[in-house]
Amino acid sequence: MARGPSIADLHYEEAPSVDSVPGPKSRELLEKQQNIDSSAVAYPDDIPIAFEEGKGATVRDVDGNTFIDMFAGIGVLNVGHSNPYVLDAVHEQADKFVHTVDFPTEARLELIEKLDEIAPAGLQGNMRTVFGGPTGSDAVEAAIKLSKYNTGGDGLIAFRGAYHGATTGAMSVTSNKKFKEAYTPLLPDVVHAPYPYPFRQEKSPQEAVDHALEEVQEIVEDPYGGLANPAGIFVEPIQGEGGVITPPEGFLKGLRDIATDNDIPLVFDEIQSGLGRSGEWWASEWYDVTPDVMTSAKALGGTGFPLSATMYHEDLDTWGPGDHAGTYRGHVVGMRAGTRAIEYIQDHDLLAHARELGEYIQTRLREVSESNPQLAEVRGKGLFIGAEFVDEDGTPDGDIGDAIQDYCFEHGVLVWKAGRYGNILRLLPPLVLTRELAETALDVIEDAIEHATTAKSAV
């Protein structure tokens, strides 16, 4: 018998149910936040809402409006909001002990064993895990340090369109120039190669892969390639912030070959794409490629607890005690929650559910694109889906993305954007989203697309 309630029993019964938004209580809290919170706060600028509670793939604001959640805290809440099976363990653990640095606990060791159980085949049974602080950036920083420690190198290869985090090392391998221009200089000797993006590069999938791999190979192997002492290759198996870019077959395999031939670690950033998001435990499994190092965070904390981890082949476990440290690598409540979330995904077969429901969502969106050329491409794996919008000239159109997001919010569906120009509708719903909720959400999204593109054409 599956542990925890069925996914059908997790959500608010009436969703969406929305009056005028934002409501008066939300406006009050938004104004208070603006007056006393950091000016770096960004998300309420796009969706002006103040949350009160959530269940499954539905959330409710302080005014009682109920929404279908199609972005799950940017891929954090894979087993949904307030999943009872996870929260039972959270309450039990919180009453006993919360913080242990890296002393052994059953919670810590159980999660390490669970991660080994679901690791890519090439890492299972020969993997080590180091936990980090509250964000994915911490896991990326650990991966950078691990790569340098083992190679003696200092040069890093990353990719255009990449997002790896907001700390210095993670920003260095991130490609968004506006995001990091105020904080330079960052790490020296970081080179960004092209990521295969056939639609935007106007290449066939094979041409895009060949071009990207040729660039990486020259960076590493050409005597005049410019990167003197490479330490690692950092890549998202599916780019998230870059626009839900799913690389064609052969790209990750080619990177694996280059890394192996040159004895440098291949690091997969699975912070957004991992833990079932793509319909496999790890997006790299779609391509049957195993990294040397893999980063995880977001959904790792089970129900939104801040926890990150860097998993790596035991051959790279050359650190001595204290060579990598972090106060919050002992968040045992988050660890218990993470194990419970993995168990829930397993017991309710949510990987297959994500694949099936993701195919349904993509099919619905592709049907829209047949009559609406401004929806130029639909792509993704599992419940990690991107829909790219362009204007009548084929130029990326972020205004359409903004209009879709606003319309959906006003009609009870929360969606988010991505991509260099904010023109990609990015859908990251909880894996517990039901077919019924998906159908309702897609009805609203289709109306939003029609409304946004018609309004744009009329201008």
XYZ file of N, CA, C and O in Angstrom, residues 158-239:
328
model
N 31.512 26.621 -18.686
C 30.067 26.629 -18.483
C 29.421 26.985 -19.828
O 30.092 26.999 -20.859
N 28.125 27.321 -19.803
C 27.406 27.475 -21.067
C 26.537 28.720 -21.092
O 26.036 29.166 -20.066
N 26.380 29.264 -22.274
C 25.496 30.412 -22.460
C 24.065 29.991 -22.156
O 23.640 28.911 -22.522
N 23.348 30.866 -21.473
C 22.004 30.525 -21.027
C 21.964 29.884 -19.656
O 20.893 29.605 -19.127
N 23.145 29.667 -19.052
C 23.207 28.941 -17.782
C 22.826 29.827 -16.602
O 23.111 31.018 -16.577
N 22.191 29.189 -15.624
C 22.018 29.794 -14.312
C 22.420 28.770 -13.271
O 21.877 27.656 -13.228
N 23.376 29.146 -12.397
C 23.855 28.234 -11.365
C 23.757 28.811 -9.961
O 24.053 28.096 -9.001
N 23.393 30.094 -9.809
C 23.241 30.631 -8.469
C 23.769 32.034 -8.322
O 24.269 32.652 -9.281
N 23.676 32.546 -7.079
C 23.927 33.960 -6.824
C 25.149 34.238 -5.968
O 25.431 35.398 -5.661
N 25.887 33.212 -5.548
C 27.139 33.441 -4.836
C 28.267 33.611 -5.849
O 28.088 33.385 -7.051
N 29.435 33.994 -5.382
C 30.485 34.419 -6.323
C 30.865 33.339 -7.328
O 30.907 33.583 -8.533
N 31.141 32.131 -6.845
C 31.506 31.072 -7.776
C 30.359 30.696 -8.683
O 30.530 30.520 -9.897
N 29.168 30.557 -8.106
C 27.993 30.190 -8.899
C 27.655 31.267 -9.924
O 27.258 30.963 -11.053
N 27.805 32.539 -9.557
C 27.586 33.619 -10.527
C 28.621 33.579 -11.645
O 28.331 33.940 -12.785
N 29.826 33.142 -11.321
C 30.878 33.099 -12.330
C 30.532 32.140 -13.452
O 30.828 32.398 -14.623
N 29.904 31.008 -13.116
C 29.531 30.054 -14.156
C 28.133 30.323 -14.709
O 27.725 29.707 -15.695
N 27.405 31.250 -14.104
C 26.144 31.739 -14.674
C 26.477 32.670 -15.832
O 27.493 33.369 -15.818
N 25.595 32.708 -16.835
C 25.944 33.476 -18.037
C 25.245 34.829 -18.133
O 25.604 35.643 -18.987
N 24.261 35.097 -17.292
C 23.485 36.333 -17.374
C 24.351 37.543 -17.016
O 24.696 37.759 -15.853
N 24.700 38.340 -18.002
C 25.625 39.458 -17.785
C 25.020 40.539 -16.892
O 25.707 41.091 -16.027
N 23.755 40.846 -17.079
C 23.130 41.877 -16.256
C 23.099 41.456 -14.793
O 23.279 42.274 -13.885
N 22.873 40.154 -14.552
C 22.775 39.615 -13.201
C 24.071 39.791 -12.417
O 24.063 39.983 -11.209
N 25.203 39.748 -13.126
C 26.474 39.743 -12.400
C 27.377 40.937 -12.695
O 28.450 41.049 -12.106
N 26.940 41.855 -13.566
C 27.845 42.923 -13.996
C 28.261 43.851 -12.857
O 29.358 44.425 -12.882
N 27.416 44.012 -11.835
C 27.751 44.916 -10.726
C 28.719 44.292 -9.730
O 29.169 44.973 -8.808
N 29.038 43.001 -9.918
C 29.811 42.289 -8.901
C 31.160 41.794 -9.418
O 31.845 41.046 -8.725
N 31.523 42.199 -10.600
C 32.819 41.782 -11.135
C 33.946 42.542 -10.425
O 33.729 43.648 -9.914
N 35.159 41.963 -10.365
C 35.528 40.685 -10.971
C 35.067 39.498 -10.134
O 35.049 39.550 -8.914
N 34.705 38.437 -10.844
C 34.328 37.180 -10.207
C 35.490 36.200 -10.380
O 36.642 36.611 -10.421
N 35.217 34.910 -10.467
C 36.309 33.963 -10.666
C 36.961 34.171 -12.019
O 36.264 34.357 -13.026
N 38.289 34.156 -12.081
C 38.958 34.267 -13.375
C 38.864 32.951 -14.140
O 38.513 31.904 -13.587
N 39.151 33.007 -15.416
C 39.222 31.811 -16.256
C 37.946 30.974 -16.227
O 37.962 29.778 -15.954
N 36.835 31.637 -16.520
C 35.576 30.937 -16.769
C 35.172 31.240 -18.205
O 35.079 32.409 -18.600
N 34.968 30.206 -18.989
C 34.617 30.368 -20.396
C 33.233 29.783 -20.617
O 32.932 28.671 -20.171
N 32.385 30.529 -21.324
C 31.034 30.067 -21.628
C 30.950 29.638 -23.092
O 31.141 30.447 -23.993
N 30.650 28.381 -23.292
C 30.491 27.823 -24.631
C 29.011 27.851 -25.018
O 28.131 27.988 -24.161
N 28.690 27.720 -26.283
C 27.278 27.688 -26.687
C 26.584 26.421 -26.208
O 27.169 25.336 -26.224
N 25.360 26.577 -25.745
C 24.497 25.442 -25.397
C 23.613 25.179 -26.610
O 23.077 26.116 -27.214
N 23.436 23.939 -27.022
C 22.645 23.688 -28.226
C 21.177 24.088 -28.049
O 20.475 23.546 -27.200
N 20.749 25.035 -28.847
C 19.428 25.651 -28.768
C 18.947 25.773 -30.211
O 18.926 26.873 -30.775
N 18.575 24.659 -30.836
C 18.327 24.649 -32.278
C 17.351 25.714 -32.749
O 17.577 26.351 -33.786
N 16.276 25.942 -32.003
C 15.269 26.908 -32.458
C 15.858 28.307 -32.567
O 15.716 28.971 -33.582
N 16.521 28.773 -31.534
C 17.036 30.143 -31.540
C 18.295 30.265 -32.389
O 18.567 31.327 -32.954
N 19.063 29.194 -32.497
C 20.299 29.245 -33.291
C 20.053 28.996 -34.769
O 20.974 29.118 -35.582
N 18.804 28.648 -35.112
C 18.432 28.359 -36.502
C 19.352 27.290 -37.101
O 19.865 27.418 -38.209
N 19.554 26.230 -36.321
C 20.349 25.094 -36.754
C 19.513 23.831 -36.585
O 18.560 23.802 -35.798
N 19.888 22.784 -37.308
C 19.284 21.486 -37.024
C 19.800 21.013 -35.671
O 20.856 21.472 -35.204
N 19.084 20.086 -35.027
C 19.582 19.585 -33.739
C 21.015 19.074 -33.819
O 21.829 19.367 -32.933
N 21.345 18.341 -34.862
C 22.695 17.803 -34.968
C 23.715 18.910 -35.176
O 24.817 18.871 -34.615
N 23.365 19.911 -35.989
C 24.281 21.031 -36.200
C 24.528 21.790 -34.898
O 25.657 22.200 -34.617
N 23.474 21.981 -34.108
C 23.625 22.701 -32.843
C 24.520 21.930 -31.888
O 25.371 22.509 -31.200
N 24.351 20.605 -31.827
C 25.188 19.780 -30.968
C 26.635 19.800 -31.444
O 27.572 19.984 -30.648
N 26.838 19.620 -32.741
C 28.203 19.599 -33.280
C 28.927 20.915 -32.999
O 30.106 20.919 -32.609
N 28.211 22.026 -33.179
C 28.818 23.342 -32.950
C 29.230 23.500 -31.485
O 30.350 23.947 -31.182
N 28.327 23.130 -30.567
C 28.629 23.277 -29.141
C 29.807 22.406 -28.733
O 30.725 22.860 -28.024
N 29.818 21.162 -29.184
C 30.893 20.250 -28.791
C 32.235 20.655 -29.395
O 33.290 20.504 -28.751
N 32.216 21.165 -30.613
C 33.465 21.643 -31.219
C 34.061 22.788 -30.402
O 35.281 22.844 -30.187
N 33.185 23.686 -29.933
C 33.655 24.814 -29.118
C 34.277 24.303 -27.808
O 35.357 24.747 -27.404
N 33.590 23.382 -27.145
C 34.106 22.870 -25.873
C 35.426 22.141 -26.090
O 36.398 22.324 -25.334
N 35.488 21.331 -27.130
C 36.713 20.567 -27.379
C 37.892 21.493 -27.666
O 39.010 21.262 -27.196
N 37.634 22.569 -28.400
C 38.723 23.505 -28.691
C 39.155 24.255 -27.439
O 40.349 24.504 -27.233
N 38.185 24.605 -26.579
C 38.542 25.280 -25.331
C 39.474 24.408 -24.507
O 40.455 24.883 -23.925
N 39.186 23.115 -24.469
C 39.950 22.201 -23.627
C 41.240 21.734 -24.290
O 42.302 21.674 -23.652
N 41.191 21.418 -25.588
C 42.295 20.707 -26.222
C 43.149 21.547 -27.171
O 44.300 21.185 -27.424
N 42.609 22.619 -27.713
C 43.392 23.456 -28.626
C 44.521 24.142 -27.840
O 44.267 24.786 -26.824
N 45.772 24.040 -28.284
C 46.873 24.695 -27.567
C 46.664 26.200 -27.412
O 47.226 26.812 -26.498
N 45.847 26.778 -28.286
C 45.534 28.199 -28.184
C 44.053 28.400 -27.811
O 43.449 29.414 -28.142
N 43.486 27.427 -27.113
C 42.081 27.501 -26.737
C 41.785 28.518 -25.663
O 40.626 28.892 -25.457
N 42.812 28.971 -24.943
C 42.648 30.077 -24.007
C 42.467 29.694 -22.559
O 42.662 30.524 -21.672
N 42.077 28.455 -22.276
C 41.861 28.037 -20.894
C 43.027 27.141 -20.496
O 43.097 25.979 -20.869
N 43.952 27.703 -19.703
C 45.226 27.024 -19.475
C 45.103 25.796 -18.583
O 45.731 24.767 -18.842
N 44.290 25.881 -17.519
C 44.246 24.799 -16.531
C 42.800 24.445 -16.192
O 42.290 24.804 -15.125
N 42.112 23.746 -17.096
C 40.698 23.435 -16.846
C 40.513 22.533 -15.634
O 41.255 21.580 -15.422
N 39.492 22.874 -14.838
C 39.191 22.103 -13.632
C 37.860 21.376 -13.726
O 37.639 20.415 -12.988
N 36.956 21.815 -14.597
C 35.661 21.145 -14.674
C 34.760 21.757 -15.720
O 34.932 22.898 -16.146
N 33.776 20.957 -16.132
C 32.730 21.381 -17.059
C 31.418 21.375 -16.294
O 31.013 20.350 -15.735
N 30.751 22.526 -16.248
C 29.509 22.691 -15.497
C 28.351 22.897 -16.471
O 28.382 23.816 -17.292
N 27.311 22.052 -16.353
C 26.221 22.124 -17.324
C 24.914 21.684 -16.682
O 24.887 20.804 -15.825
N 23.839 22.327 -17.087
C 22.497 21.888 -16.734
C 22.023 20.894 -17.801
O 22.000 21.234 -18.980
N 21.628 19.678 -17.404
C 21.115 18.728 -18.399
C 19.886 19.258 -19.137
O 19.646 18.902 -20.290
N 19.094 20.073 -18.464
C 18.056 20.892 -19.094
C 18.203 22.284 -18.510
O 18.170 22.446 -17.289
N 18.396 23.284 -19.358
C 18.526 24.639 -18.830
C 17.169 25.135 -18.336
O 16.162 25.012 -19.037
